[in-house]
mmCIF file with all atom_site columns, C-alpha atoms in Angstrom:
data_model
loop_
_atom_site.group_PDB
_atom_site.id
_atom_site.type_symbol
_atom_site.label_atom_id
_atom_site.label_alt_id
_atom_site.label_comp_id
_atom_site.label_asym_id
_atom_site.label_entity_id
_atom_site.label_seq_id
_atom_site.pdbx_PDB_ins_code
_atom_site.Cartn_x
_atom_site.Cartn_y
_atom_site.Cartn_z
_atom_site.occupancy
_atom_site.B_iso_or_equiv
_atom_site.pdbx_formal_charge
_atom_site.auth_seq_id
_atom_site.auth_comp_id
_atom_site.auth_asym_id
_atom_site.auth_atom_id
_atom_site.pdbx_PDB_model_num
ATOM 1   C CA . MET A 1 1   ? 57.471 93.812  -15.571 1.00 72.00 ? 27  MET A CA 1
ATOM 2   C CA . ILE A 1 2   ? 54.956 92.312  -18.068 1.00 80.00 ? 28  ILE A CA 1
ATOM 3   C CA . ALA A 1 3   ? 52.004 92.476  -15.770 1.00 72.00 ? 29  ALA A CA 1
ATOM 4   C CA . GLY A 1 4   ? 52.853 96.238  -14.897 1.00 76.00 ? 30  GLY A CA 1
ATOM 5   C CA . LEU A 1 5   ? 52.614 97.030  -18.643 1.00 88.00 ? 31  LEU A CA 1
ATOM 6   C CA . ALA A 1 6   ? 49.628 95.001  -19.076 1.00 86.00 ? 32  ALA A CA 1
ATOM 7   C CA . LEU A 1 7   ? 47.976 96.961  -16.374 1.00 80.00 ? 33  LEU A CA 1
ATOM 8   C CA . ILE A 1 8   ? 48.852 100.162 -17.734 1.00 90.00 ? 34  ILE A CA 1
ATOM 9   C CA . ALA A 1 9   ? 47.699 99.294  -21.117 1.00 93.00 ? 35  ALA A CA 1
ATOM 10  C CA . GLY A 1 10  ? 44.224 98.098  -19.583 1.00 88.00 ? 36  GLY A CA 1
ATOM 11  C CA . VAL A 1 11  ? 43.892 101.258 -17.772 1.00 89.00 ? 37  VAL A CA 1
ATOM 12  C CA . VAL A 1 12  ? 44.828 103.240 -20.933 1.00 94.00 ? 38  VAL A CA 1
ATOM 13  C CA . LEU A 1 13  ? 42.308 101.220 -23.072 1.00 94.00 ? 39  LEU A CA 1
ATOM 14  C CA . GLY A 1 14  ? 39.551 101.536 -20.578 1.00 89.00 ? 40  GLY A CA 1
ATOM 15  C CA . LEU A 1 15  ? 39.912 105.266 -20.395 1.00 93.00 ? 41  LEU A CA 1
ATOM 16  C CA . VAL A 1 16  ? 40.012 105.675 -24.192 1.00 95.00 ? 42  VAL A CA 1
ATOM 17  C CA . LEU A 1 17  ? 37.455 103.116 -25.156 1.00 94.00 ? 43  LEU A CA 1
ATOM 18  C CA . GLN A 1 18  ? 34.940 103.802 -22.154 1.00 90.00 ? 44  GLN A CA 1
ATOM 19  C CA . PRO A 1 19  ? 33.363 100.239 -22.402 1.00 89.00 ? 45  PRO A CA 1
ATOM 20  C CA . THR A 1 20  ? 29.802 99.899  -20.893 1.00 90.00 ? 46  THR A CA 1
ATOM 21  C CA . VAL A 1 21  ? 28.756 97.310  -18.569 1.00 86.00 ? 47  VAL A CA 1
ATOM 22  C CA . PRO A 1 22  ? 25.398 95.500  -19.740 1.00 91.00 ? 48  PRO A CA 1
ATOM 23  C CA . ALA A 1 23  ? 22.682 96.228  -17.512 1.00 89.00 ? 49  ALA A CA 1
ATOM 24  C CA . VAL A 1 24  ? 22.311 92.468  -16.466 1.00 87.00 ? 50  VAL A CA 1
ATOM 25  C CA . LEU A 1 25  ? 25.931 92.494  -15.241 1.00 85.00 ? 51  LEU A CA 1
ATOM 26  C CA . GLU A 1 26  ? 25.798 95.881  -13.128 1.00 86.00 ? 52  GLU A CA 1
ATOM 27  C CA . PRO A 1 27  ? 24.931 94.219  -9.776  1.00 83.00 ? 53  PRO A CA 1
ATOM 28  C CA . TYR A 1 28  ? 27.903 91.982  -10.101 1.00 85.00 ? 54  TYR A CA 1
ATOM 29  C CA . LEU A 1 29  ? 30.591 94.620  -11.007 1.00 86.00 ? 55  LEU A CA 1
ATOM 30  C CA . PRO A 1 30  ? 31.334 96.010  -7.721  1.00 87.00 ? 56  PRO A CA 1
ATOM 31  C CA . ILE A 1 31  ? 31.377 92.645  -6.088  1.00 89.00 ? 57  ILE A CA 1
ATOM 32  C CA . ALA A 1 32  ? 33.733 91.363  -8.741  1.00 86.00 ? 58  ALA A CA 1
ATOM 33  C CA . VAL A 1 33  ? 35.978 94.485  -7.942  1.00 88.00 ? 59  VAL A CA 1
ATOM 34  C CA . ILE A 1 34  ? 35.970 93.741  -4.308  1.00 91.00 ? 60  ILE A CA 1
ATOM 35  C CA . ALA A 1 35  ? 37.125 90.164  -4.903  1.00 89.00 ? 61  ALA A CA 1
ATOM 36  C CA . ALA A 1 36  ? 39.886 91.181  -7.334  1.00 87.00 ? 62  ALA A CA 1
ATOM 37  C CA . LEU A 1 37  ? 41.208 93.526  -4.798  1.00 90.00 ? 63  LEU A CA 1
ATOM 38  C CA . ASP A 1 38  ? 41.038 90.923  -2.100  1.00 92.00 ? 64  ASP A CA 1
ATOM 39  C CA . ALA A 1 39  ? 43.081 88.755  -4.196  1.00 90.00 ? 65  ALA A CA 1
ATOM 40  C CA . LEU A 1 40  ? 45.455 91.522  -5.150  1.00 89.00 ? 66  LEU A CA 1
ATOM 41  C CA . PHE A 1 41  ? 46.464 92.420  -1.786  1.00 92.00 ? 67  PHE A CA 1
ATOM 42  C CA . GLY A 1 42  ? 46.494 88.994  -0.804  1.00 92.00 ? 68  GLY A CA 1
ATOM 43  C CA . GLY A 1 43  ? 49.203 88.394  -3.534  1.00 91.00 ? 69  GLY A CA 1
ATOM 44  C CA . LEU A 1 44  ? 51.271 91.398  -2.578  1.00 92.00 ? 70  LEU A CA 1
ATOM 45  C CA . ARG A 1 45  ? 51.109 90.337  1.100   1.00 93.00 ? 71  ARG A CA 1
ATOM 46  C CA . ALA A 1 46  ? 52.422 87.025  0.068   1.00 92.00 ? 72  ALA A CA 1
ATOM 47  C CA . LYS A 1 47  ? 55.218 88.467  -2.189  1.00 92.00 ? 73  LYS A CA 1
ATOM 48  C CA . LEU A 1 48  ? 56.273 90.499  0.925   1.00 91.00 ? 74  LEU A CA 1
ATOM 49  C CA . ASP A 1 49  ? 56.167 87.403  3.064   1.00 91.00 ? 75  ASP A CA 1
ATOM 50  C CA . GLY A 1 50  ? 58.346 85.687  0.425   1.00 92.00 ? 76  GLY A CA 1
ATOM 51  C CA . ILE A 1 51  ? 55.598 82.999  -0.194  1.00 94.00 ? 77  ILE A CA 1
ATOM 52  C CA . PHE A 1 52  ? 54.160 84.114  -3.583  1.00 89.00 ? 78  PHE A CA 1
ATOM 53  C CA . ASP A 1 53  ? 52.973 81.665  -6.160  1.00 90.00 ? 79  ASP A CA 1
ATOM 54  C CA . ASP A 1 54  ? 52.084 82.900  -9.603  1.00 88.00 ? 80  ASP A CA 1
ATOM 55  C CA . LYS A 1 55  ? 49.767 79.981  -10.230 1.00 91.00 ? 81  LYS A CA 1
ATOM 56  C CA . GLN A 1 56  ? 47.957 80.188  -6.882  1.00 89.00 ? 82  GLN A CA 1
ATOM 57  C CA . PHE A 1 57  ? 47.786 83.987  -7.234  1.00 89.00 ? 83  PHE A CA 1
ATOM 58  C CA . VAL A 1 58  ? 45.667 83.601  -10.468 1.00 89.00 ? 84  VAL A CA 1
ATOM 59  C CA . VAL A 1 59  ? 43.407 80.590  -9.203  1.00 91.00 ? 85  VAL A CA 1
ATOM 60  C CA . SER A 1 60  ? 42.644 83.010  -6.173  1.00 88.00 ? 86  SER A CA 1
ATOM 61  C CA . PHE A 1 61  ? 42.011 85.923  -8.057  1.00 88.00 ? 87  PHE A CA 1
ATOM 62  C CA . VAL A 1 62  ? 39.739 83.887  -10.568 1.00 90.00 ? 88  VAL A CA 1
ATOM 63  C CA . SER A 1 63  ? 37.932 81.817  -8.161  1.00 91.00 ? 89  SER A CA 1
ATOM 64  C CA . ASN A 1 64  ? 37.432 84.982  -5.700  1.00 87.00 ? 90  ASN A CA 1
ATOM 65  C CA . VAL A 1 65  ? 35.536 86.779  -8.576  1.00 88.00 ? 91  VAL A CA 1
ATOM 66  C CA . VAL A 1 66  ? 33.455 83.524  -9.800  1.00 90.00 ? 92  VAL A CA 1
ATOM 67  C CA . VAL A 1 67  ? 32.661 82.535  -6.170  1.00 90.00 ? 93  VAL A CA 1
ATOM 68  C CA . ALA A 1 68  ? 31.511 86.168  -5.182  1.00 88.00 ? 94  ALA A CA 1
ATOM 69  C CA . ALA A 1 69  ? 29.522 86.717  -8.332  1.00 87.00 ? 95  ALA A CA 1
ATOM 70  C CA . PHE A 1 70  ? 27.776 83.186  -7.678  1.00 90.00 ? 96  PHE A CA 1
ATOM 71  C CA . ILE A 1 71  ? 26.995 84.259  -4.118  1.00 88.00 ? 97  ILE A CA 1
ATOM 72  C CA . VAL A 1 72  ? 25.202 87.550  -5.507  1.00 87.00 ? 98  VAL A CA 1
ATOM 73  C CA . PHE A 1 73  ? 23.750 85.531  -8.429  1.00 89.00 ? 99  PHE A CA 1
ATOM 74  C CA . LEU A 1 74  ? 22.078 82.931  -5.775  1.00 90.00 ? 100 LEU A CA 1
ATOM 75  C CA . GLY A 1 75  ? 20.950 85.939  -3.691  1.00 88.00 ? 101 GLY A CA 1
ATOM 76  C CA . ASP A 1 76  ? 19.363 87.615  -6.652  1.00 87.00 ? 102 ASP A CA 1
ATOM 77  C CA . GLN A 1 77  ? 17.446 84.244  -7.529  1.00 89.00 ? 103 GLN A CA 1
ATOM 78  C CA . LEU A 1 78  ? 16.386 83.627  -4.046  1.00 89.00 ? 104 LEU A CA 1
ATOM 79  C CA . GLY A 1 79  ? 15.421 87.548  -3.720  1.00 86.00 ? 105 GLY A CA 1
ATOM 80  C CA . VAL A 1 80  ? 17.827 88.648  -1.035  1.00 84.00 ? 106 VAL A CA 1
ATOM 81  C CA . GLY A 1 81  ? 20.574 89.839  -3.400  1.00 74.00 ? 107 GLY A CA 1
ATOM 82  C CA . SER A 1 82  ? 21.369 93.262  -1.740  1.00 79.00 ? 108 SER A CA 1
ATOM 83  C CA . GLN A 1 83  ? 21.804 91.363  1.546   1.00 83.00 ? 109 GLN A CA 1
ATOM 84  C CA . LEU A 1 84  ? 24.081 88.643  0.132   1.00 83.00 ? 110 LEU A CA 1
ATOM 85  C CA . SER A 1 85  ? 26.016 91.416  -1.521  1.00 85.00 ? 111 SER A CA 1
ATOM 86  C CA . VAL A 1 86  ? 26.576 93.137  1.564   1.00 88.00 ? 112 VAL A CA 1
ATOM 87  C CA . SER A 1 87  ? 27.684 90.062  3.270   1.00 87.00 ? 113 SER A CA 1
ATOM 88  C CA . VAL A 1 88  ? 30.212 89.496  0.490   1.00 87.00 ? 114 VAL A CA 1
ATOM 89  C CA . VAL A 1 89  ? 31.541 92.919  0.629   1.00 89.00 ? 115 VAL A CA 1
ATOM 90  C CA . VAL A 1 90  ? 31.822 92.606  4.555   1.00 91.00 ? 116 VAL A CA 1
ATOM 91  C CA . VAL A 1 91  ? 33.755 89.384  4.349   1.00 91.00 ? 117 VAL A CA 1
ATOM 92  C CA . LEU A 1 92  ? 36.036 90.453  1.530   1.00 91.00 ? 118 LEU A CA 1
ATOM 93  C CA . GLY A 1 93  ? 36.629 93.894  3.318   1.00 92.00 ? 119 GLY A CA 1
ATOM 94  C CA . VAL A 1 94  ? 37.565 92.221  6.365   1.00 95.00 ? 120 VAL A CA 1
ATOM 95  C CA . ARG A 1 95  ? 40.061 90.134  4.470   1.00 93.00 ? 121 ARG A CA 1
ATOM 96  C CA . ILE A 1 96  ? 41.428 93.295  2.381   1.00 94.00 ? 122 ILE A CA 1
ATOM 97  C CA . PHE A 1 97  ? 41.994 95.126  5.668   1.00 95.00 ? 123 PHE A CA 1
ATOM 98  C CA . GLY A 1 98  ? 43.520 92.450  7.287   1.00 95.00 ? 124 GLY A CA 1
ATOM 99  C CA . ASN A 1 99  ? 46.073 92.074  4.396   1.00 94.00 ? 125 ASN A CA 1
ATOM 100 C CA . VAL A 1 100 ? 46.854 95.829  4.090   1.00 94.00 ? 126 VAL A CA 1
ATOM 101 C CA . ALA A 1 101 ? 47.512 95.715  8.115   1.00 94.00 ? 127 ALA A CA 1
ATOM 102 C CA . ALA A 1 102 ? 50.052 93.000  7.397   1.00 93.00 ? 128 ALA A CA 1
ATOM 103 C CA . ILE A 1 103 ? 51.606 94.809  4.483   1.00 93.00 ? 129 ILE A CA 1
ATOM 104 C CA . ARG A 1 104 ? 51.700 97.886  6.590   1.00 93.00 ? 130 ARG A CA 1
ATOM 105 C CA . ARG A 1 105 ? 53.374 95.952  9.325   1.00 92.00 ? 131 ARG A CA 1
ATOM 106 C CA . HIS A 1 106 ? 55.869 94.420  6.739   1.00 91.00 ? 132 HIS A CA 1
ATOM 107 C CA . LEU A 1 107 ? 56.760 97.699  5.300   1.00 90.00 ? 133 LEU A CA 1
ATOM 108 C CA . PHE A 1 108 ? 56.800 100.122 8.298   1.00 90.00 ? 134 PHE A CA 1
ATOM 109 C CA . ARG A 1 109 ? 57.928 97.326  10.732  1.00 84.00 ? 135 ARG A CA 1
ATOM 110 C CA . ALA A 1 110 ? 54.803 98.634  13.021  1.00 68.00 ? 136 ALA A CA 1
#
């Protein structure tokens, strides 16, 4: 309940305040969102499977975002930032679709 209210409050604040992302952090925002979505769908899948652990979810959420941002940062430093960004999106995308498929199977028994 608290998490849902916090989510709604965050969305409303984001729409009202319209924060801007510094130009230095712009390459990392899409990757962070994809990593956060991966953790979110993984948590939802775990909840439906009855094995959800809130500590593990928080650690997964934070570590996914940090590791994905670090990989993109490392790619930028090596001069191959776009290639590593694509690889992060592909890997996390595969995980997201796998979790969504498991959620669909659980919900629709299909």
